CSV table of C-alpha atoms in Angstrom, one decimal:
chain,number,residue,atom,x,y,z
A,1,UNK,CA,-92.0,-91.5,253.7
A,2,UNK,CA,-92.3,-89.5,257.0
A,3,UNK,CA,-91.0,-90.8,260.3
A,4,UNK,CA,-91.1,-89.1,263.7
A,5,UNK,CA,-88.9,-90.0,266.7
A,6,UNK,CA,-88.8,-88.6,270.2
A,7,UNK,CA,-90.7,-85.5,271.3
A,8,UNK,CA,-91.4,-83.7,268.0
A,9,UNK,CA,-94.0,-81.0,267.9
A,10,UNK,CA,-95.8,-80.6,264.5
A,11,UNK,CA,-97.3,-77.3,263.3
A,12,UNK,CA,-95.7,-74.8,265.7
A,13,UNK,CA,-97.9,-71.7,266.0
A,14,UNK,CA,-96.6,-68.5,264.5
A,15,UNK,CA,-98.4,-66.2,267.1
A,16,UNK,CA,-95.4,-66.2,269.4
A,17,UNK,CA,-91.8,-64.9,268.7
A,18,UNK,CA,-89.9,-66.9,266.0
A,19,UNK,CA,-86.9,-66.5,263.8
A,20,UNK,CA,-85.8,-68.5,260.7
A,21,UNK,CA,-82.3,-68.5,259.1
A,22,UNK,CA,-81.3,-70.3,255.9
A,23,UNK,CA,-77.9,-71.5,254.8
A,24,UNK,CA,-76.6,-72.9,251.6
A,25,UNK,CA,-74.4,-76.0,252.4
A,26,UNK,CA,-72.4,-75.6,249.3
A,27,UNK,CA,-71.8,-71.8,249.3
A,28,UNK,CA,-68.5,-72.0,251.2
A,29,UNK,CA,-66.3,-75.0,252.3
A,30,UNK,CA,-67.2,-76.7,255.6
A,31,UNK,CA,-64.0,-75.6,257.4
A,32,UNK,CA,-64.8,-72.0,256.7
A,33,UNK,CA,-68.4,-72.4,257.9
A,34,UNK,CA,-67.4,-73.4,261.5
A,35,UNK,CA,-66.9,-69.7,262.3
A,36,UNK,CA,-70.2,-68.8,260.9
A,37,UNK,CA,-71.9,-71.5,263.0
A,38,UNK,CA,-70.5,-69.9,266.1
A,39,UNK,CA,-71.5,-66.4,265.1
A,40,UNK,CA,-75.0,-67.6,264.2
A,41,UNK,CA,-75.3,-69.4,267.6
A,42,UNK,CA,-74.1,-66.2,269.4
A,43,UNK,CA,-76.6,-64.1,267.5
A,44,UNK,CA,-79.5,-66.5,268.4
A,45,UNK,CA,-78.5,-66.5,272.1
A,46,UNK,CA,-78.2,-62.7,272.2
A,47,UNK,CA,-81.5,-62.3,270.4
A,48,UNK,CA,-83.4,-64.5,272.9
A,49,UNK,CA,-81.9,-62.8,276.0
A,50,UNK,CA,-83.7,-59.6,275.1
A,51,UNK,CA,-86.9,-61.4,276.1
A,52,UNK,CA,-85.4,-62.1,279.5
A,53,UNK,CA,-84.1,-58.7,280.8
A,54,UNK,CA,-82.0,-58.4,283.9
A,55,UNK,CA,-83.9,-56.8,286.9
A,56,UNK,CA,-82.0,-54.6,289.3
A,57,UNK,CA,-84.6,-55.6,292.0
A,58,UNK,CA,-83.8,-59.3,291.5
A,59,UNK,CA,-80.1,-60.1,291.3
A,60,UNK,CA,-80.7,-63.7,290.4
A,61,UNK,CA,-82.1,-62.6,287.0
A,62,UNK,CA,-78.6,-61.8,285.8
A,63,UNK,CA,-77.4,-65.4,286.6
A,64,UNK,CA,-80.5,-66.9,285.1
A,65,UNK,CA,-80.0,-64.9,281.9
A,66,UNK,CA,-76.4,-66.0,281.6
A,67,UNK,CA,-77.4,-69.7,282.1
A,68,UNK,CA,-80.1,-69.4,279.5
A,69,UNK,CA,-77.8,-67.7,277.1
A,70,UNK,CA,-75.1,-70.3,277.5
A,71,UNK,CA,-77.6,-73.2,277.0
A,72,UNK,CA,-79.1,-71.6,273.9
A,73,UNK,CA,-75.7,-70.8,272.5
A,74,UNK,CA,-74.4,-74.4,273.0
A,75,UNK,CA,-77.5,-76.1,271.5
A,76,UNK,CA,-77.7,-73.7,268.5
A,77,UNK,CA,-74.0,-74.2,267.8
A,78,UNK,CA,-74.3,-78.0,268.1
A,79,UNK,CA,-77.4,-78.1,265.8
A,80,UNK,CA,-75.8,-76.0,263.2
A,81,UNK,CA,-72.5,-77.9,263.3
A,82,UNK,CA,-74.3,-81.3,262.9
A,83,UNK,CA,-76.5,-80.0,260.1
A,84,UNK,CA,-73.4,-78.7,258.2
A,85,UNK,CA,-71.3,-81.8,258.9
A,86,UNK,CA,-74.0,-84.4,258.0
A,87,UNK,CA,-75.7,-82.6,255.1
A,88,UNK,CA,-75.5,-84.4,251.8
A,89,UNK,CA,-73.5,-81.9,249.8
A,90,UNK,CA,-74.4,-83.5,246.5
A,91,UNK,CA,-77.8,-81.8,246.7
A,92,UNK,CA,-78.6,-78.1,247.0
A,93,UNK,CA,-81.1,-78.6,249.7
A,94,UNK,CA,-80.8,-75.6,252.1
A,95,UNK,CA,-80.1,-75.9,255.8
A,96,UNK,CA,-82.8,-74.1,257.7
A,97,UNK,CA,-82.4,-73.1,261.3
A,98,UNK,CA,-85.3,-71.7,263.4
A,99,UNK,CA,-86.3,-70.8,266.9
A,100,UNK,CA,-89.7,-70.3,268.5
A,101,UNK,CA,-90.4,-68.8,271.9
A,102,UNK,CA,-93.6,-69.7,273.8
A,103,UNK,CA,-94.6,-68.0,277.0
A,104,UNK,CA,-97.5,-69.7,278.7
A,105,UNK,CA,-97.3,-70.9,282.3
A,106,UNK,CA,-93.6,-71.7,281.6
A,107,UNK,CA,-91.3,-70.3,278.9
A,108,UNK,CA,-90.3,-72.8,276.2
A,109,UNK,CA,-87.7,-72.2,273.6
A,110,UNK,CA,-87.8,-74.6,270.5
A,111,UNK,CA,-84.7,-74.7,268.3
A,112,UNK,CA,-85.1,-76.5,265.0
A,113,UNK,CA,-82.7,-77.4,262.2
A,114,UNK,CA,-83.5,-79.1,258.9
A,115,UNK,CA,-80.9,-80.5,256.5
A,116,UNK,CA,-80.6,-83.1,253.8
A,117,UNK,CA,-79.1,-86.5,254.6
A,118,UNK,CA,-78.0,-89.3,252.3
A,119,UNK,CA,-80.3,-92.4,252.4
A,120,UNK,CA,-77.2,-94.6,253.3
A,121,UNK,CA,-76.7,-92.6,256.6
A,122,UNK,CA,-80.2,-93.0,257.9
A,123,UNK,CA,-79.9,-96.4,259.6
A,124,UNK,CA,-76.9,-95.4,261.7
A,125,UNK,CA,-78.4,-92.0,262.7
A,126,UNK,CA,-81.8,-93.5,263.6
A,127,UNK,CA,-80.0,-96.2,265.7
A,128,UNK,CA,-78.3,-93.3,267.6
A,129,UNK,CA,-81.7,-91.6,268.0
A,130,UNK,CA,-83.2,-94.8,269.4
A,131,UNK,CA,-80.4,-95.0,272.0
A,132,UNK,CA,-81.0,-91.4,273.0
A,133,UNK,CA,-84.7,-92.1,273.4
A,134,UNK,CA,-84.4,-95.4,275.2
A,135,UNK,CA,-81.5,-95.0,277.5
A,136,UNK,CA,-80.7,-93.0,280.6
A,137,UNK,CA,-78.9,-89.8,279.6
A,138,UNK,CA,-76.4,-90.0,282.4
A,139,UNK,CA,-75.4,-93.6,281.5
A,140,UNK,CA,-75.3,-92.8,277.8
A,141,UNK,CA,-73.1,-89.7,278.5
A,142,UNK,CA,-70.5,-91.7,280.6
A,143,UNK,CA,-70.5,-94.5,278.0
A,144,UNK,CA,-69.9,-92.0,275.1
A,145,UNK,CA,-67.1,-90.2,277.0
A,146,UNK,CA,-65.4,-93.6,277.7
A,147,UNK,CA,-65.9,-94.6,274.0
A,148,UNK,CA,-64.3,-91.3,272.9
A,149,UNK,CA,-61.4,-91.7,275.2
A,150,UNK,CA,-60.6,-95.1,273.7
A,151,UNK,CA,-61.1,-93.9,270.1
A,152,UNK,CA,-57.9,-92.6,268.5
A,153,UNK,CA,-59.6,-90.5,265.9
A,154,UNK,CA,-61.5,-88.4,268.5
A,155,UNK,CA,-64.9,-89.2,267.0
A,156,UNK,CA,-67.5,-87.8,269.4
A,157,UNK,CA,-70.5,-88.8,267.4
A,158,UNK,CA,-73.7,-88.1,269.3
A,159,UNK,CA,-72.1,-86.4,272.3
A,160,UNK,CA,-73.6,-83.0,271.6
A,161,UNK,CA,-77.1,-84.5,271.5
A,162,UNK,CA,-76.5,-86.5,274.6
A,163,UNK,CA,-75.2,-83.4,276.4
A,164,UNK,CA,-78.4,-81.5,275.5
A,165,UNK,CA,-80.4,-84.1,277.3
A,166,UNK,CA,-78.0,-84.7,280.1
A,167,UNK,CA,-76.8,-81.1,281.0
A,168,UNK,CA,-79.8,-79.0,279.8
A,169,UNK,CA,-82.7,-81.5,280.3
A,170,UNK,CA,-83.8,-80.8,276.7
A,171,UNK,CA,-86.5,-82.7,274.9
A,172,UNK,CA,-85.3,-84.0,271.6
A,173,UNK,CA,-87.3,-85.0,268.5
A,174,UNK,CA,-86.7,-85.8,264.9
A,175,UNK,CA,-88.7,-85.9,261.7
A,176,UNK,CA,-87.5,-87.6,258.5
A,177,UNK,CA,-89.2,-86.8,255.2
A,178,UNK,CA,-88.4,-87.9,251.7
A,179,UNK,CA,-88.2,-84.7,249.7
A,180,UNK,CA,-87.0,-86.3,246.4
A,181,UNK,CA,-87.4,-89.8,245.0
A,182,UNK,CA,-84.8,-90.1,242.2
A,183,UNK,CA,-82.2,-89.9,243.6
A,184,UNK,CA,-83.6,-90.2,247.1
A,185,UNK,CA,-83.1,-87.1,249.2
A,186,UNK,CA,-84.2,-87.2,252.9
A,187,UNK,CA,-84.7,-84.1,255.0
A,188,UNK,CA,-84.1,-84.5,258.7
A,189,UNK,CA,-85.5,-82.0,261.1
A,190,UNK,CA,-84.0,-82.0,264.6
A,191,UNK,CA,-86.0,-80.3,267.3
A,192,UNK,CA,-84.8,-79.3,270.7
A,193,UNK,CA,-87.2,-78.0,273.4
A,194,UNK,CA,-85.9,-76.2,276.4
A,195,UNK,CA,-88.3,-75.2,279.3
A,196,UNK,CA,-87.1,-72.4,281.5
């Protein structure tokens, strides 16, 4: 089974700049991994800023670089946290994080994370995805903030993905693939595209 939702690009070319990181979801407990997620996101954001140097002749480049770095850092951290939090720990399927940088008429950064997911979680996640695709990001953002304010356990499910669309005008896409039949293991790849 393979399903694609949203704006998912297949077969990204390797001629441009790219970086792939792999994580084992079971190597350390989830609570200890949160710090690693932040460090990984910082590394990715710092790495990409080297492709957008600050120009002394153009003072606005420093501000643009800082905005770019902040956006990439936030998105990378959210993707890694979601992958760690929602990975099915009963399997040893690795979490893969990657980024691709394309420079054509505009610069596009593609951030990708792949993790396993239990088959029982698919329907709920795919319903959230369909909401993200179908609804206005501003309306969805406000509704989720209100929902979280009323929710005693502080569950902010989906708010990071909504923020990517609302605040950073990112294009989101997902690919679901069955990678094992018995027991069923599904790999979900989340793709975020930022045009600068």
